[in-house]
mmCIF file of C-alpha atoms and ligand atoms in Angstrom:
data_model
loop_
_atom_site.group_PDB
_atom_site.id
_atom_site.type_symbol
_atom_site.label_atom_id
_atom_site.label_comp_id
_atom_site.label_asym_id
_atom_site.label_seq_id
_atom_site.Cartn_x
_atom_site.Cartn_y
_atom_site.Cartn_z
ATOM 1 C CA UNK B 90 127.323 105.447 84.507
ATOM 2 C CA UNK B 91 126.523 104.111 81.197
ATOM 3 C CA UNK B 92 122.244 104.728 80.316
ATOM 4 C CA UNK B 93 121.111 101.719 79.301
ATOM 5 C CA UNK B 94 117.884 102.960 78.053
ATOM 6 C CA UNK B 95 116.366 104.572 75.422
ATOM 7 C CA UNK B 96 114.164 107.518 74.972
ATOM 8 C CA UNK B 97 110.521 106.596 75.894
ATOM 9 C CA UNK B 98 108.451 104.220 73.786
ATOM 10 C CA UNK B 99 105.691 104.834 75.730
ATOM 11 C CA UNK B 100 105.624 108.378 77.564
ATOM 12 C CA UNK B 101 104.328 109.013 80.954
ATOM 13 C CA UNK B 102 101.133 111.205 79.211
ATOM 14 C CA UNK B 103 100.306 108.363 76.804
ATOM 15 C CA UNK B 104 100.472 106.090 79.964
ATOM 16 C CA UNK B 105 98.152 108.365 81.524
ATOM 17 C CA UNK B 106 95.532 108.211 78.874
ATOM 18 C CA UNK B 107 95.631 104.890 78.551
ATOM 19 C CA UNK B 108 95.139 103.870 81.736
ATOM 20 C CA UNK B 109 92.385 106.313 82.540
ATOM 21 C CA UNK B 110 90.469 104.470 79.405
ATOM 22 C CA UNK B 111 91.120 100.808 81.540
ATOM 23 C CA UNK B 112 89.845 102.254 84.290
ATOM 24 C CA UNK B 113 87.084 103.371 82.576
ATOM 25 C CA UNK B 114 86.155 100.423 80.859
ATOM 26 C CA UNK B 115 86.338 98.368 84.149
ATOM 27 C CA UNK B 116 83.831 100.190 85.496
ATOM 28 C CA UNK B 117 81.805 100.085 82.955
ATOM 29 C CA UNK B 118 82.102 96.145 82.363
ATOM 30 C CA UNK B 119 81.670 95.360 86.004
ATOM 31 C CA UNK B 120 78.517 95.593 87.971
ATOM 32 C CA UNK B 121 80.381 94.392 91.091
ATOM 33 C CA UNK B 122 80.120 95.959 94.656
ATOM 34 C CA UNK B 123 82.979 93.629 95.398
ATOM 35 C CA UNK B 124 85.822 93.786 93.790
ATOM 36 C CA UNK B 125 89.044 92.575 94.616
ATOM 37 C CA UNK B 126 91.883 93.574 92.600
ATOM 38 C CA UNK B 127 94.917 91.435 92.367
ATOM 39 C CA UNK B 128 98.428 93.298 91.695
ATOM 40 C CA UNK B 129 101.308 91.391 91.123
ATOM 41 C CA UNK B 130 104.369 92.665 91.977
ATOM 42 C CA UNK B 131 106.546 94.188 92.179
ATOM 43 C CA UNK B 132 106.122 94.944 88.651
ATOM 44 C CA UNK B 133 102.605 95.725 88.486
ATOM 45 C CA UNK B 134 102.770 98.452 91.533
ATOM 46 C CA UNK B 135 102.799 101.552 89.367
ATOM 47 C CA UNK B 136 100.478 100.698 87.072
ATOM 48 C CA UNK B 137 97.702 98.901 89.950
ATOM 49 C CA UNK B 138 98.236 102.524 91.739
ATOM 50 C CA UNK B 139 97.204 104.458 89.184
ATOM 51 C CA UNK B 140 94.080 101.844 87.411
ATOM 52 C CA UNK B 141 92.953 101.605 91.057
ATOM 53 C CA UNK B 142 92.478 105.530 90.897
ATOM 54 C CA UNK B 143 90.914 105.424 87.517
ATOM 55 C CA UNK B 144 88.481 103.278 88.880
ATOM 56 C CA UNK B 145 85.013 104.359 90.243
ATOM 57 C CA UNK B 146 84.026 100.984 92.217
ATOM 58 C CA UNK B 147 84.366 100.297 95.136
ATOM 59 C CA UNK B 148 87.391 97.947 95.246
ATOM 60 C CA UNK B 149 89.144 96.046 97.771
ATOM 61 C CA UNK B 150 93.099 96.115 97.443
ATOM 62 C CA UNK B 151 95.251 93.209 97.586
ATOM 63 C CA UNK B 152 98.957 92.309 96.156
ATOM 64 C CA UNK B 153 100.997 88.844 95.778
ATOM 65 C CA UNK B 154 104.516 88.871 95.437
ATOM 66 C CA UNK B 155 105.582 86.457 92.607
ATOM 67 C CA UNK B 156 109.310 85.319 91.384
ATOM 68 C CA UNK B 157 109.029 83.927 88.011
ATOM 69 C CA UNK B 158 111.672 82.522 86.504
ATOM 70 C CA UNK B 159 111.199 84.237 83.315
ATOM 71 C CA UNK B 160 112.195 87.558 85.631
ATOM 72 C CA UNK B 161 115.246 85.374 84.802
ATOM 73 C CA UNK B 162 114.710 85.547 81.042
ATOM 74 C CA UNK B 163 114.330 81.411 81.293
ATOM 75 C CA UNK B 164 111.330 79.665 80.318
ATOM 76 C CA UNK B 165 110.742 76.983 82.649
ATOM 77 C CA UNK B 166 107.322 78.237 83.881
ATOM 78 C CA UNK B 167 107.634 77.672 87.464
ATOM 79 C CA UNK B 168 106.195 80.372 89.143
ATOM 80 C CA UNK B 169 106.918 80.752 92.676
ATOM 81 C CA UNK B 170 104.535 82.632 95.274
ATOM 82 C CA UNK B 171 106.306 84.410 97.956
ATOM 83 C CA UNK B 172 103.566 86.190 99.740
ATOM 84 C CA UNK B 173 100.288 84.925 99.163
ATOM 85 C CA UNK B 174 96.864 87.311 99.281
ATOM 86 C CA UNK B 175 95.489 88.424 102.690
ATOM 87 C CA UNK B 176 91.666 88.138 101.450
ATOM 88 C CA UNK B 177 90.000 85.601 101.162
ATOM 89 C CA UNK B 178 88.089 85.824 97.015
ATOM 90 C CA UNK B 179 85.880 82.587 97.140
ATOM 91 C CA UNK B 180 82.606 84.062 95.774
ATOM 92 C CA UNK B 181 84.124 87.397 94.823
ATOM 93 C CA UNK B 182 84.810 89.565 91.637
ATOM 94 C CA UNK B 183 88.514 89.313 91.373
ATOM 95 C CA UNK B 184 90.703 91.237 88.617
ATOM 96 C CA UNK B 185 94.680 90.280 87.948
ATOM 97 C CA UNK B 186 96.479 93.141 87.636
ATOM 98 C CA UNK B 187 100.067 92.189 86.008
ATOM 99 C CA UNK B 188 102.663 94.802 83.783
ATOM 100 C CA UNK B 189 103.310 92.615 81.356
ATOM 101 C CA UNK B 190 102.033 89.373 80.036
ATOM 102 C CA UNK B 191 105.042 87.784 77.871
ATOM 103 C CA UNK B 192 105.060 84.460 77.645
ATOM 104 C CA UNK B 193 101.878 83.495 79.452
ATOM 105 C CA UNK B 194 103.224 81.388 81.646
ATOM 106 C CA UNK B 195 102.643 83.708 84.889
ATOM 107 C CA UNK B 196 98.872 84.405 84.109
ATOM 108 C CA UNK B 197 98.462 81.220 83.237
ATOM 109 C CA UNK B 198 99.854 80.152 86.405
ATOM 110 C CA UNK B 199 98.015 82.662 88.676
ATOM 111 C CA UNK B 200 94.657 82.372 86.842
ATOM 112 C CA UNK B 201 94.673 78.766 87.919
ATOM 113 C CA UNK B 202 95.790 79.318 91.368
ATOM 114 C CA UNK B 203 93.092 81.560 91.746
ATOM 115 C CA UNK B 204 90.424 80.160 90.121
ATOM 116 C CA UNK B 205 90.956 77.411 93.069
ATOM 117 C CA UNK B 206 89.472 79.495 95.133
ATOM 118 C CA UNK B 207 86.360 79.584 93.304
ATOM 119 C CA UNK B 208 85.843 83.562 92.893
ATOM 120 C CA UNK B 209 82.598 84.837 91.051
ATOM 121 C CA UNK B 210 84.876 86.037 88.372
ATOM 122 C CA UNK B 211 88.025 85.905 87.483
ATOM 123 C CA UNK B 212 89.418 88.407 84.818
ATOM 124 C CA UNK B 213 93.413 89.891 83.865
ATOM 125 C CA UNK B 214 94.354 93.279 83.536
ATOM 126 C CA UNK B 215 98.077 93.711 82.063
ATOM 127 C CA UNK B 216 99.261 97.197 81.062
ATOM 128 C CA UNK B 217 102.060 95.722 78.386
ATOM 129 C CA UNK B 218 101.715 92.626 76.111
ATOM 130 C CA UNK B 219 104.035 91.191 73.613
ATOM 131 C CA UNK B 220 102.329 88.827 71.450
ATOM 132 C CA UNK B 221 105.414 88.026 69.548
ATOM 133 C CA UNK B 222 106.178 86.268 72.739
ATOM 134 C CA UNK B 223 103.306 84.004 73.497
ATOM 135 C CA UNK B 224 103.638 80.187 74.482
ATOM 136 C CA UNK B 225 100.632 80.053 75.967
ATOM 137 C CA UNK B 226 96.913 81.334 74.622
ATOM 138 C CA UNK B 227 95.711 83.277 77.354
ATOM 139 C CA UNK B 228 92.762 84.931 77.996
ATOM 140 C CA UNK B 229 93.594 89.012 79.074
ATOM 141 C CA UNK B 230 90.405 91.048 78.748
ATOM 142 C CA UNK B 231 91.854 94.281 79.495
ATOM 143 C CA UNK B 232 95.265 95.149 77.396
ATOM 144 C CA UNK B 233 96.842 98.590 77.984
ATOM 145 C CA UNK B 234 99.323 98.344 75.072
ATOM 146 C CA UNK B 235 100.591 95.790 72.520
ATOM 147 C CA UNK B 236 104.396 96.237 72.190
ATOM 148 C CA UNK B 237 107.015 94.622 69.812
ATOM 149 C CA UNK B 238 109.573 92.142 71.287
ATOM 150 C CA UNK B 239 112.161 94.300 73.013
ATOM 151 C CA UNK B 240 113.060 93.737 76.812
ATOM 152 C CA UNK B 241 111.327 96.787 78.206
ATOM 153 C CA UNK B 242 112.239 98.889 81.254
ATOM 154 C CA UNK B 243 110.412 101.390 83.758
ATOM 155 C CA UNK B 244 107.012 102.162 85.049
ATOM 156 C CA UNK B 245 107.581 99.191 87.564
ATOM 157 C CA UNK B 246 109.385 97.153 85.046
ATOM 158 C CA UNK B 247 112.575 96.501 86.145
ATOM 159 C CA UNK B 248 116.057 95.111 84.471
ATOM 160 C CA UNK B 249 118.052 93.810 87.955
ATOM 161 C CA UNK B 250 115.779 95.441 89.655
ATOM 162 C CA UNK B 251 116.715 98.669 88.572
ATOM 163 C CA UNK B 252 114.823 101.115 86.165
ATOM 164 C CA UNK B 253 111.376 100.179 88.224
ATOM 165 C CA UNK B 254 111.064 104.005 88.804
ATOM 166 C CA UNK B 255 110.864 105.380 85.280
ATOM 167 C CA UNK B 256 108.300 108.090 85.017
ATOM 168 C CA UNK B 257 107.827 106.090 80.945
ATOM 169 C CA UNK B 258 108.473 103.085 79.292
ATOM 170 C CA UNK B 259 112.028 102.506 77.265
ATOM 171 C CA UNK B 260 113.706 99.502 75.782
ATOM 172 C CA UNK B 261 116.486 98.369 77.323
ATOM 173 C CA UNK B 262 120.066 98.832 75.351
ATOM 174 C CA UNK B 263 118.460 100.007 72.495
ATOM 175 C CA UNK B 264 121.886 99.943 71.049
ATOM 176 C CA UNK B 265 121.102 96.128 70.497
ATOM 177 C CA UNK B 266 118.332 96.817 68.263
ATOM 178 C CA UNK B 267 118.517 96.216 64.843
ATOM 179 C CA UNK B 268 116.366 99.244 64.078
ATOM 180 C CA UNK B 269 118.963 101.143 65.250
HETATM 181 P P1 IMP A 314 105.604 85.675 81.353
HETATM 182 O O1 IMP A 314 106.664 85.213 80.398
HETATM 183 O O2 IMP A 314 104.333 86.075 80.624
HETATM 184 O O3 IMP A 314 105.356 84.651 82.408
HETATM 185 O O4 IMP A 314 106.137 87.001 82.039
HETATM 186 C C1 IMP A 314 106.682 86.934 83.313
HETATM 187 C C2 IMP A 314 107.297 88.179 83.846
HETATM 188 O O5 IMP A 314 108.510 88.444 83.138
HETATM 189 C C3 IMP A 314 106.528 89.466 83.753
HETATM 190 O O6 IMP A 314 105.540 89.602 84.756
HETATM 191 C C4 IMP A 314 107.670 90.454 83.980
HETATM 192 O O7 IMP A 314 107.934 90.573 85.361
HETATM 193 C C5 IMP A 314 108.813 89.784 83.297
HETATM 194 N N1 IMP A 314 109.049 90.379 81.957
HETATM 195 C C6 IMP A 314 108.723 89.884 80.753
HETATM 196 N N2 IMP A 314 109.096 90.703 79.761
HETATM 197 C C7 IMP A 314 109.665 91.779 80.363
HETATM 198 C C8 IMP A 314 110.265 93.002 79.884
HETATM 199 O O8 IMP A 314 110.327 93.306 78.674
HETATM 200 N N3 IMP A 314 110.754 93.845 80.834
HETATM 201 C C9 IMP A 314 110.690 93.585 82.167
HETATM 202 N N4 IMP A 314 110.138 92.462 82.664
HETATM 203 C C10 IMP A 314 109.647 91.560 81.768
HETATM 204 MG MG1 MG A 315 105.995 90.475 86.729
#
């Protein structure tokens, strides 16, 4: 079977590292005794397992399961909830967790979904961010790494829903780049 990836762009240690300095910083921000932290998946799940870990709070754990259609690589915003949260965060300190923030259009989406439910706070964690690729200004206080504007694969990011389970991050067909 053809590899349709490319050597890592981010490796598993500098994941790591990174991600213990979030989860550091989190707790450092936040003087909560409730948080709630928000993963969206699937994409977020391998990064929310190992932030959660990296943070020394106690912390309530909760997912939603989003389809967006830029999983489709279209840009019609619609953002589709197929399992909503379990808790209840009226009143409480909740944090987005999310893998990448591309467009915007998803946090922006969530962010106002949520902040419907009138939380105490309401703050986004993203492990990847292209900036190249923003439509919409918004607000992510916690960035694990700026990346250029290649279609990016593992770590929970998937490509057809393959690749999710890439110890590191790698552009897709890197064959298509021009740096190549
Ligand atoms: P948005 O454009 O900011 O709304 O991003 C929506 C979603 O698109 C992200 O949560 C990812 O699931 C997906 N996505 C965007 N860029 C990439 C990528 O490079 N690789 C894999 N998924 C991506
Ligand atoms: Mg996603």
């Amino acid at each position: 079977m053809t590899q349709l990836y490319g050597k890592p762009l981010v490796t598993q240690e500098a994941m790591r590292s990174r991600i213990k300095e979030l989860g550091k910083d989190i707790t450092h921000d936040y003087h909560s005794q409730d948080l709630v932290m928000v993963g969206v998946l699937k994409g977020a799940f391998a990064f929310y397992a190992d932030l959660v870990r990296a943070i020394r709070l106690p912390v309530t754990v909760d997912f939603m399961i989003v389809k967006s259609q830029a999983n489709q690589r279209k840009v019609s915003g619609k953002v589709k909830v197929v399992t909503d949260l379990t808790e209840e965060v009226t009143g409480r300190d909740v944090l987005l967790v999310e893998d990448i923030v591309d467009s915007g259009l998803t946090v922006q989406y969530l962010t106002k979904l949520l902040s419907k439910r009138k939380p105490r706070s309401l703050r986004t964690c993203t492990l990847l961010s292209k900036p190249a690729r923003r439509q919409i200004d918004v607000n992510v206080e916690y960035i694990g790494f700026e990346i250029p504007n290649h279609y990016v694969v593992g770590y929970g990011l998937d490509y057809q829903q393959q690749y999710r389970n890439l110890p590191y991050l790698a552009v897709l067909d890197p064959k298509g780049m021009d740096a190549e």
